mmCIF file of C-alpha atoms and ligand atoms in Angstrom:
data_model
loop_
_atom_site.group_PDB
_atom_site.id
_atom_site.type_symbol
_atom_site.label_atom_id
_atom_site.label_comp_id
_atom_site.label_asym_id
_atom_site.label_seq_id
_atom_site.Cartn_x
_atom_site.Cartn_y
_atom_site.Cartn_z
ATOM 1 C CA MET A 249 91.262 26.359 24.013
ATOM 2 C CA LYS A 250 92.499 26.176 27.866
ATOM 3 C CA LEU A 251 95.218 21.618 27.517
ATOM 4 C CA SER A 252 92.613 20.883 30.653
ATOM 5 C CA SER A 253 88.907 21.159 28.452
ATOM 6 C CA ILE A 254 90.908 19.665 25.616
ATOM 7 C CA LEU A 255 92.007 16.735 27.502
ATOM 8 C CA SER A 256 88.122 16.379 29.469
ATOM 9 C CA LEU A 257 87.773 15.391 25.407
ATOM 10 C CA LEU A 258 89.084 13.044 25.239
ATOM 11 C CA PRO A 259 88.011 9.681 27.171
ATOM 12 C CA LEU A 260 84.763 10.268 24.299
ATOM 13 C CA VAL A 261 86.932 10.042 21.899
ATOM 14 C CA SER A 262 88.395 6.663 23.100
ATOM 15 C CA ALA A 263 85.217 5.074 24.776
ATOM 16 C CA ASN A 264 84.264 1.625 23.426
ATOM 17 C CA PHE A 265 81.206 1.145 20.926
ATOM 18 C CA TYR A 266 79.516 -1.917 22.042
ATOM 19 C CA THR A 267 79.234 -0.747 25.970
ATOM 20 C CA LYS A 268 75.296 -0.454 26.755
ATOM 21 C CA ASP A 269 74.648 -2.674 23.339
ATOM 22 C CA PRO A 270 72.323 -5.591 24.833
ATOM 23 C CA ASN A 271 73.958 -7.770 22.163
ATOM 24 C CA VAL A 272 77.017 -7.850 21.423
ATOM 25 C CA PHE A 273 79.886 -8.071 23.971
ATOM 26 C CA GLU A 274 82.692 -5.644 24.776
ATOM 27 C CA LEU A 275 85.536 -7.957 24.677
ATOM 28 C CA THR A 276 88.057 -7.136 27.694
ATOM 29 C CA ALA A 277 91.518 -9.594 27.626
ATOM 30 C CA GLN A 278 90.331 -10.563 30.925
ATOM 31 C CA ASN A 279 86.687 -12.164 29.054
ATOM 32 C CA PHE A 280 88.502 -12.951 25.499
ATOM 33 C CA ASP A 281 89.228 -15.971 26.574
ATOM 34 C CA GLU A 282 86.015 -17.265 28.159
ATOM 35 C CA ILE A 283 84.309 -16.192 25.830
ATOM 36 C CA VAL A 284 85.275 -16.813 22.817
ATOM 37 C CA LEU A 285 87.770 -19.693 22.512
ATOM 38 C CA HIS A 286 85.964 -21.447 25.701
ATOM 39 C CA SER A 287 82.823 -21.854 23.722
ATOM 40 C CA ASN A 288 81.562 -24.810 20.729
ATOM 41 C CA GLN A 289 79.698 -22.066 20.089
ATOM 42 C CA THR A 290 80.951 -20.044 16.599
ATOM 43 C CA SER A 291 82.113 -16.005 17.111
ATOM 44 C CA LEU A 292 82.706 -13.537 15.186
ATOM 45 C CA VAL A 293 84.589 -10.210 16.900
ATOM 46 C CA GLU A 294 85.128 -6.933 15.454
ATOM 47 C CA PHE A 295 88.471 -5.322 15.415
ATOM 48 C CA TYR A 296 87.854 -1.851 16.329
ATOM 49 C CA ALA A 297 89.755 1.936 17.293
ATOM 50 C CA PRO A 298 87.346 4.511 17.460
ATOM 51 C CA TRP A 299 88.111 6.970 16.099
ATOM 52 C CA CYS A 300 87.947 5.358 12.326
ATOM 53 C CA GLY A 301 85.525 6.505 10.372
ATOM 54 C CA HIS A 302 84.487 2.768 8.963
ATOM 55 C CA CYS A 303 84.024 1.442 12.715
ATOM 56 C CA GLN A 304 81.948 4.177 13.596
ATOM 57 C CA ARG A 305 79.663 3.630 10.403
ATOM 58 C CA LEU A 306 79.409 -0.356 10.773
ATOM 59 C CA LYS A 307 78.505 0.167 14.245
ATOM 60 C CA GLY A 308 74.408 0.521 13.881
ATOM 61 C CA GLU A 309 75.086 -1.955 10.873
ATOM 62 C CA PHE A 310 77.022 -4.360 13.759
ATOM 63 C CA SER A 311 74.681 -4.540 16.728
ATOM 64 C CA ASN A 312 71.370 -5.237 14.178
ATOM 65 C CA VAL A 313 74.207 -8.207 13.441
ATOM 66 C CA GLY A 314 74.503 -8.644 17.228
ATOM 67 C CA LYS A 315 69.923 -8.409 17.873
ATOM 68 C CA HIS A 316 69.875 -10.755 14.591
ATOM 69 C CA LEU A 317 72.876 -13.535 16.244
ATOM 70 C CA LYS A 318 71.296 -13.061 19.706
ATOM 71 C CA ASP A 319 69.606 -16.576 20.098
ATOM 72 C CA ILE A 320 72.491 -17.752 17.634
ATOM 73 C CA ALA A 321 76.640 -16.858 18.624
ATOM 74 C CA THR A 322 78.861 -14.961 20.053
ATOM 75 C CA VAL A 323 78.933 -10.978 18.707
ATOM 76 C CA GLY A 324 81.708 -9.585 19.899
ATOM 77 C CA ALA A 325 83.782 -6.545 19.316
ATOM 78 C CA ILE A 326 87.811 -5.269 20.666
ATOM 79 C CA ASN A 327 89.250 -2.369 21.465
ATOM 80 C CA CYS A 328 92.454 -2.055 19.688
ATOM 81 C CA ASP A 329 93.223 0.923 21.219
ATOM 82 C CA VAL A 330 92.050 -0.406 24.656
ATOM 83 C CA ALA A 331 96.198 -0.792 26.541
ATOM 84 C CA SER A 332 95.033 -3.873 28.142
ATOM 85 C CA ASN A 333 94.045 -4.598 24.641
ATOM 86 C CA LYS A 334 96.708 -4.678 22.345
ATOM 87 C CA LYS A 335 98.033 -8.844 22.395
ATOM 88 C CA ILE A 336 95.512 -9.744 21.206
ATOM 89 C CA CYS A 337 95.082 -7.164 18.929
ATOM 90 C CA SER A 338 98.505 -8.542 16.874
ATOM 91 C CA LYS A 339 97.649 -11.852 17.917
ATOM 92 C CA TYR A 340 95.067 -11.598 15.843
ATOM 93 C CA ARG A 341 97.961 -9.910 13.150
ATOM 94 C CA VAL A 342 95.020 -6.783 13.219
ATOM 95 C CA GLU A 343 96.790 -4.632 10.835
ATOM 96 C CA GLY A 344 93.273 -2.454 9.716
ATOM 97 C CA TYR A 345 90.530 -1.045 11.221
ATOM 98 C CA PRO A 346 87.737 -2.677 11.307
ATOM 99 C CA THR A 347 89.284 -6.210 11.137
ATOM 100 C CA LEU A 348 85.953 -8.624 11.247
ATOM 101 C CA ILE A 349 87.210 -12.226 12.797
ATOM 102 C CA GLY A 350 85.256 -15.240 11.991
ATOM 103 C CA PHE A 351 86.229 -17.618 15.273
ATOM 104 C CA ARG A 352 84.725 -21.799 14.692
ATOM 105 C CA PRO A 353 85.764 -23.898 17.088
ATOM 106 C CA PRO A 354 86.306 -27.887 16.142
ATOM 107 C CA LYS A 355 84.053 -30.305 16.218
ATOM 108 C CA PHE A 356 83.488 -31.721 19.455
ATOM 109 C CA ASN A 357 82.936 -35.956 19.525
ATOM 110 C CA LEU A 358 81.544 -36.982 22.413
ATOM 111 C CA ASP A 359 82.450 -40.545 22.114
ATOM 112 C CA ASP A 360 85.338 -40.298 21.335
ATOM 113 C CA ASN A 361 87.381 -40.030 24.931
ATOM 114 C CA ASN A 362 90.572 -39.462 23.360
ATOM 115 C CA GLY A 363 89.408 -36.196 21.275
ATOM 116 C CA LYS A 364 88.870 -34.328 24.925
ATOM 117 C CA GLU A 365 93.438 -35.230 25.114
ATOM 118 C CA LYS A 366 93.403 -32.732 22.010
ATOM 119 C CA LYS A 367 93.899 -29.050 22.219
ATOM 120 C CA PHE A 368 90.947 -27.568 21.614
ATOM 121 C CA GLN A 369 91.372 -24.647 18.979
ATOM 122 C CA HIS A 370 89.867 -22.644 17.559
ATOM 123 C CA ALA A 371 90.158 -21.871 13.493
ATOM 124 C CA THR A 372 90.391 -17.703 12.105
ATOM 125 C CA GLU A 373 88.408 -16.729 9.221
ATOM 126 C CA ILE A 374 88.488 -13.241 8.416
ATOM 127 C CA TYR A 375 85.701 -11.488 6.454
ATOM 128 C CA ASN A 376 86.235 -9.437 3.578
ATOM 129 C CA GLY A 377 82.355 -9.900 2.920
ATOM 130 C CA PRO A 378 80.064 -7.064 2.075
ATOM 131 C CA ARG A 379 79.829 -4.994 5.595
ATOM 132 C CA LYS A 380 76.304 -5.927 5.784
ATOM 133 C CA THR A 381 73.985 -7.422 8.199
ATOM 134 C CA LYS A 382 72.377 -9.876 5.620
ATOM 135 C CA PRO A 383 75.985 -11.452 4.711
ATOM 136 C CA LEU A 384 77.620 -11.268 8.046
ATOM 137 C CA VAL A 385 74.938 -13.142 9.464
ATOM 138 C CA SER A 386 74.779 -16.105 6.818
ATOM 139 C CA PHE A 387 79.332 -15.996 7.288
ATOM 140 C CA VAL A 388 77.821 -16.879 10.815
ATOM 141 C CA THR A 389 75.360 -19.015 10.055
ATOM 142 C CA SER A 390 77.010 -20.766 7.402
ATOM 143 C CA ARG A 391 80.139 -21.309 9.820
ATOM 144 C CA MET A 392 78.631 -23.523 13.209
ATOM 145 C CA LYS A 393 78.949 -26.684 13.210
ATOM 146 C CA ASN A 394 76.272 -28.642 12.927
ATOM 147 C CA TYR A 395 75.222 -31.829 15.685
ATOM 148 C CA VAL A 396 71.482 -31.951 14.878
ATOM 149 C CA LYS A 397 70.868 -35.650 13.386
ATOM 150 C CA ARG A 398 68.178 -35.139 9.832
ATOM 151 C CA ILE A 399 65.655 -38.251 11.199
ATOM 152 C CA ILE A 400 62.901 -38.800 8.214
ATOM 153 C CA THR A 401 61.428 -41.925 8.499
ATOM 154 C CA GLU A 402 59.221 -42.493 12.123
ATOM 155 C CA GLU A 403 60.402 -46.509 11.825
ATOM 156 C CA LYS A 404 64.740 -44.716 12.566
ATOM 157 C CA LEU A 405 63.191 -42.027 14.542
ATOM 158 C CA LEU A 406 61.792 -44.714 17.233
ATOM 159 C CA ASN A 407 65.233 -47.407 16.678
ATOM 160 C CA TRP A 408 67.567 -43.335 17.622
ATOM 161 C CA VAL A 409 64.950 -43.556 20.918
ATOM 162 C CA LYS A 410 65.935 -46.875 21.456
ATOM 163 C CA ASN A 411 68.745 -47.142 21.277
ATOM 164 C CA PHE A 412 69.705 -45.218 24.461
ATOM 165 C CA GLU A 413 70.122 -48.255 26.281
ATOM 166 C CA GLU A 414 73.457 -49.471 24.261
ATOM 167 C CA THR A 415 74.637 -46.226 24.013
ATOM 168 C CA ASP A 416 75.410 -46.275 28.244
ATOM 169 C CA ASN A 417 74.127 -41.981 28.385
ATOM 170 C CA GLU A 418 72.461 -40.110 30.465
ATOM 171 C CA ARG A 419 71.693 -37.699 27.400
ATOM 172 C CA ILE A 420 68.112 -36.941 27.192
ATOM 173 C CA LYS A 421 66.552 -37.107 23.483
ATOM 174 C CA ILE A 422 64.817 -34.283 21.793
ATOM 175 C CA VAL A 423 63.318 -34.465 18.142
ATOM 176 C CA VAL A 424 61.749 -31.404 16.480
ATOM 177 C CA PHE A 425 59.293 -31.591 14.453
ATOM 178 C CA THR A 426 59.118 -28.858 11.812
ATOM 179 C CA LYS A 427 57.432 -28.082 7.627
ATOM 180 C CA LYS A 428 60.615 -26.722 7.240
ATOM 181 C CA ASP A 429 63.080 -28.485 5.273
ATOM 182 C CA LYS A 430 66.393 -27.142 6.002
ATOM 183 C CA LEU A 431 67.641 -27.469 9.896
ATOM 184 C CA SER A 432 67.582 -23.646 11.376
ATOM 185 C CA SER A 433 70.200 -22.274 13.119
ATOM 186 C CA LEU A 434 68.559 -21.936 16.325
ATOM 187 C CA LEU A 435 68.239 -25.602 16.350
ATOM 188 C CA LYS A 436 72.045 -25.959 15.881
ATOM 189 C CA SER A 437 73.135 -23.290 18.585
ATOM 190 C CA ILE A 438 71.047 -24.779 21.046
ATOM 191 C CA ALA A 439 72.759 -28.772 20.379
ATOM 192 C CA ILE A 440 75.916 -26.332 20.533
ATOM 193 C CA ASP A 441 74.549 -24.860 24.057
ATOM 194 C CA LEU A 442 73.560 -28.623 25.354
ATOM 195 C CA LEU A 443 76.378 -30.574 23.440
ATOM 196 C CA GLY A 444 76.742 -33.628 26.160
ATOM 197 C CA ILE A 445 73.775 -33.331 28.289
ATOM 198 C CA ALA A 446 71.187 -33.507 24.793
ATOM 199 C CA ASP A 447 71.671 -35.635 21.643
ATOM 200 C CA VAL A 448 68.956 -32.603 19.070
ATOM 201 C CA VAL A 449 67.423 -34.365 15.968
ATOM 202 C CA TYR A 450 65.010 -32.662 13.387
ATOM 203 C CA PHE A 451 62.448 -34.356 11.590
ATOM 204 C CA PRO A 452 61.267 -32.454 8.064
ATOM 205 C CA VAL A 453 57.499 -33.453 7.365
ATOM 206 C CA ARG A 454 55.317 -33.501 4.372
ATOM 207 C CA ALA A 455 51.921 -34.493 3.750
ATOM 208 C CA ASN A 456 52.729 -38.143 3.177
ATOM 209 C CA THR A 457 55.212 -38.864 6.257
ATOM 210 C CA VAL A 458 53.486 -41.249 9.168
ATOM 211 C CA ILE A 459 53.897 -40.380 12.558
ATOM 212 C CA THR A 460 52.252 -41.867 14.678
ATOM 213 C CA GLU A 461 53.631 -42.049 17.640
ATOM 214 C CA PHE A 462 52.926 -38.323 18.253
ATOM 215 C CA ASP A 463 51.143 -35.904 18.247
ATOM 216 C CA VAL A 464 51.962 -33.607 15.016
ATOM 217 C CA ASP A 465 49.745 -31.387 13.060
ATOM 218 C CA LYS A 466 50.954 -31.583 9.830
ATOM 219 C CA ASP A 467 48.953 -28.833 9.229
ATOM 220 C CA SER A 468 50.183 -26.449 11.051
ATOM 221 C CA ASP A 469 52.750 -24.486 10.499
ATOM 222 C CA LYS A 470 54.644 -24.951 13.251
ATOM 223 C CA ALA A 471 57.492 -26.682 14.468
ATOM 224 C CA GLU A 472 57.002 -29.646 16.788
ATOM 225 C CA LEU A 473 59.270 -30.234 19.938
ATOM 226 C CA TYR A 474 59.470 -32.543 22.373
ATOM 227 C CA VAL A 475 62.147 -34.387 25.232
ATOM 228 C CA ILE A 476 62.057 -37.956 25.195
ATOM 229 C CA PRO A 477 63.614 -38.994 28.726
ATOM 230 C CA ASN A 478 64.850 -42.216 29.792
ATOM 231 C CA GLY A 479 65.382 -43.500 26.104
ATOM 232 C CA ASN A 480 60.748 -44.174 27.369
ATOM 233 C CA LEU A 481 58.869 -42.869 24.337
ATOM 234 C CA ASN A 482 55.666 -42.696 26.968
ATOM 235 C CA GLU A 483 57.476 -40.748 29.057
ATOM 236 C CA LYS A 484 57.900 -38.005 26.040
ATOM 237 C CA VAL A 485 56.028 -34.414 26.827
ATOM 238 C CA LYS A 486 55.713 -31.161 24.580
ATOM 239 C CA TYR A 487 57.582 -28.223 24.931
ATOM 240 C CA THR A 488 54.533 -25.452 23.790
ATOM 241 C CA GLY A 489 57.042 -22.561 25.263
ATOM 242 C CA ASP A 490 58.013 -19.889 22.963
ATOM 243 C CA VAL A 491 60.890 -20.506 20.187
ATOM 244 C CA ALA A 492 63.536 -19.247 22.149
ATOM 245 C CA LYS A 493 66.414 -20.657 23.755
ATOM 246 C CA GLN A 494 66.399 -19.540 26.963
ATOM 247 C CA SER A 495 62.308 -20.711 27.163
ATOM 248 C CA ILE A 496 63.624 -23.897 25.909
ATOM 249 C CA VAL A 497 66.379 -23.976 28.513
ATOM 250 C CA GLU A 498 63.887 -23.280 31.859
ATOM 251 C CA PHE A 499 62.106 -26.021 29.955
ATOM 252 C CA LEU A 500 64.615 -28.909 30.955
ATOM 253 C CA THR A 501 65.705 -28.029 33.769
ATOM 254 C CA GLN A 502 62.676 -30.256 35.138
ATOM 255 C CA PHE A 503 64.286 -33.705 34.019
ATOM 256 C CA GLU A 504 66.075 -35.299 36.534
ATOM 257 C CA SER A 505 68.763 -36.559 35.184
ATOM 258 C CA ILE A 506 69.538 -33.714 33.159
ATOM 259 C CA GLU A 507 68.829 -30.841 35.985
ATOM 260 C CA PRO A 508 72.382 -30.128 37.188
ATOM 261 C CA GLN A 509 74.578 -29.242 33.900
ATOM 262 C CA ILE A 510 71.173 -27.766 32.730
ATOM 263 C CA SER A 511 71.042 -25.349 35.828
ATOM 264 C CA LYS A 512 74.613 -23.923 34.261
ATOM 265 C CA VAL A 513 73.574 -24.360 30.895
ATOM 266 C CA LEU A 514 70.382 -21.480 31.990
ATOM 267 C CA THR A 515 72.533 -19.328 33.621
ATOM 268 C CA THR A 516 75.174 -19.750 31.387
ATOM 269 C CA LEU A 517 72.189 -17.571 29.810
ATOM 270 C CA GLU A 518 71.464 -15.438 31.785
ATOM 271 C CA ASN A 519 74.191 -14.033 32.919
ATOM 272 C CA ARG A 520 75.490 -13.643 29.018
ATOM 273 C CA GLU A 521 73.448 -10.535 29.567
ATOM 274 C CA ASP A 522 74.735 -9.349 32.691
ATOM 275 C CA ILE A 523 77.681 -9.995 31.489
ATOM 276 C CA ILE A 524 76.996 -7.943 28.358
ATOM 277 C CA ASN A 525 75.758 -5.040 29.974
ATOM 278 C CA GLY A 526 75.463 -5.759 33.285
ATOM 279 C CA LYS A 527 72.208 -4.167 33.818
ATOM 280 C CA LYS A 528 68.467 -6.601 33.303
ATOM 281 C CA LYS A 529 66.256 -4.180 32.351
ATOM 282 C CA GLN A 530 68.536 -3.854 29.052
ATOM 283 C CA SER A 531 68.009 -6.942 28.368
ATOM 284 C CA LYS A 532 64.438 -7.351 29.117
ATOM 285 C CA LYS A 533 64.061 -4.634 26.064
ATOM 286 C CA SER A 534 65.725 -5.559 23.728
ATOM 287 C CA LYS A 535 64.457 -8.829 24.081
ATOM 288 C CA LYS A 536 61.769 -7.428 22.638
ATOM 289 C CA ASN A 537 62.320 -5.841 19.192
ATOM 290 C CA HIS A 538 64.552 -9.063 18.778
ATOM 291 C CA GLU A 539 63.219 -10.736 15.162
ATOM 292 C CA LYS A 540 61.482 -13.937 15.982
ATOM 293 C CA ASP A 541 63.119 -16.803 14.948
ATOM 294 C CA GLU A 542 61.848 -20.247 13.903
ATOM 295 C CA LEU A 543 62.935 -23.993 14.603
HETATM 296 C C1 NAG B 879 82.125 -28.262 24.070
HETATM 297 O O1 NAG B 879 81.478 -29.605 24.719
HETATM 298 C C2 NAG B 879 82.053 -30.104 25.215
HETATM 299 C C3 NAG B 879 80.674 -30.906 26.008
HETATM 300 O O2 NAG B 879 80.099 -30.377 26.355
HETATM 301 C C4 NAG B 879 83.099 -30.898 26.570
HETATM 302 O O3 NAG B 879 83.223 -30.993 27.416
HETATM 303 C C5 NAG B 879 83.716 -29.080 25.973
HETATM 304 O O4 NAG B 879 84.573 -28.484 26.722
HETATM 305 C C6 NAG B 879 82.826 -27.902 24.590
HETATM 306 N N1 NAG B 879 84.175 -27.727 24.439
HETATM 307 C C7 NAG B 879 83.940 -25.505 24.769
HETATM 308 C C8 NAG B 879 85.744 -25.370 24.874
HETATM 309 O O5 NAG B 879 84.112 -25.425 25.660
#
């Protein structure tokens, strides 16, 4: 074989794994901080090298993890063979491939002004469990911060709504009535995107729960989401769209008091897909085979 034809094979060997993947960010030295560190969402990052056999075998499974966590957390991968990425790989002391690291943001305290001054630093945690979708997904979801309050009586719920005037903030209130006792990861993730814009509570509904102010169907399995602007129950609006993050955020753009901020969140969500693969078409396809999340 001529040297030139050997060289022409080389780019294939060092090609990035996830450039075309609609759900996994192909991270670089340029976008790493923005996507992983400047975020209140939990991230899972795979540090890999294209020539590594374990990395090649993990590829399909890791794409699957990305698909499962699409609306819930950030899933990214960084090619440590690329010269400009090496600094980041050594910053996180990556010695073997693949290395999977969870990035946990600290809890943000909205009512603590001093908190804003504090240095914002993510905790890192090496994942050593089985490299399978299910345990990887639960690793990530178990490390998400929770900003969703649980309220179990209507009296307490009404008090929480009324508190609007006292707390002197522009945040709108969102309440999700659910037949499940456990808070969903999707709702947790939505609350993180809405930090500082909306306060979110969830209300587990049982057969004997008394609810008079909201039109909740106790016989239906579906979660029901209400938005209450201005602390005024009479202005509440029921959400009836898809159980998907982007549709819920789109719905929220109609509320004037939060419109500029919510538009920003929406743009970020839309750009997320652009950042990941640069193509809108592909992301549409991914939506179709993305498994349904539930609130
Ligand atoms: C977390 O959310 C708060 C409230 O929106 C924001 O001020 C802060 O900058 C966020 N942190 C990061 C690292 O994005």
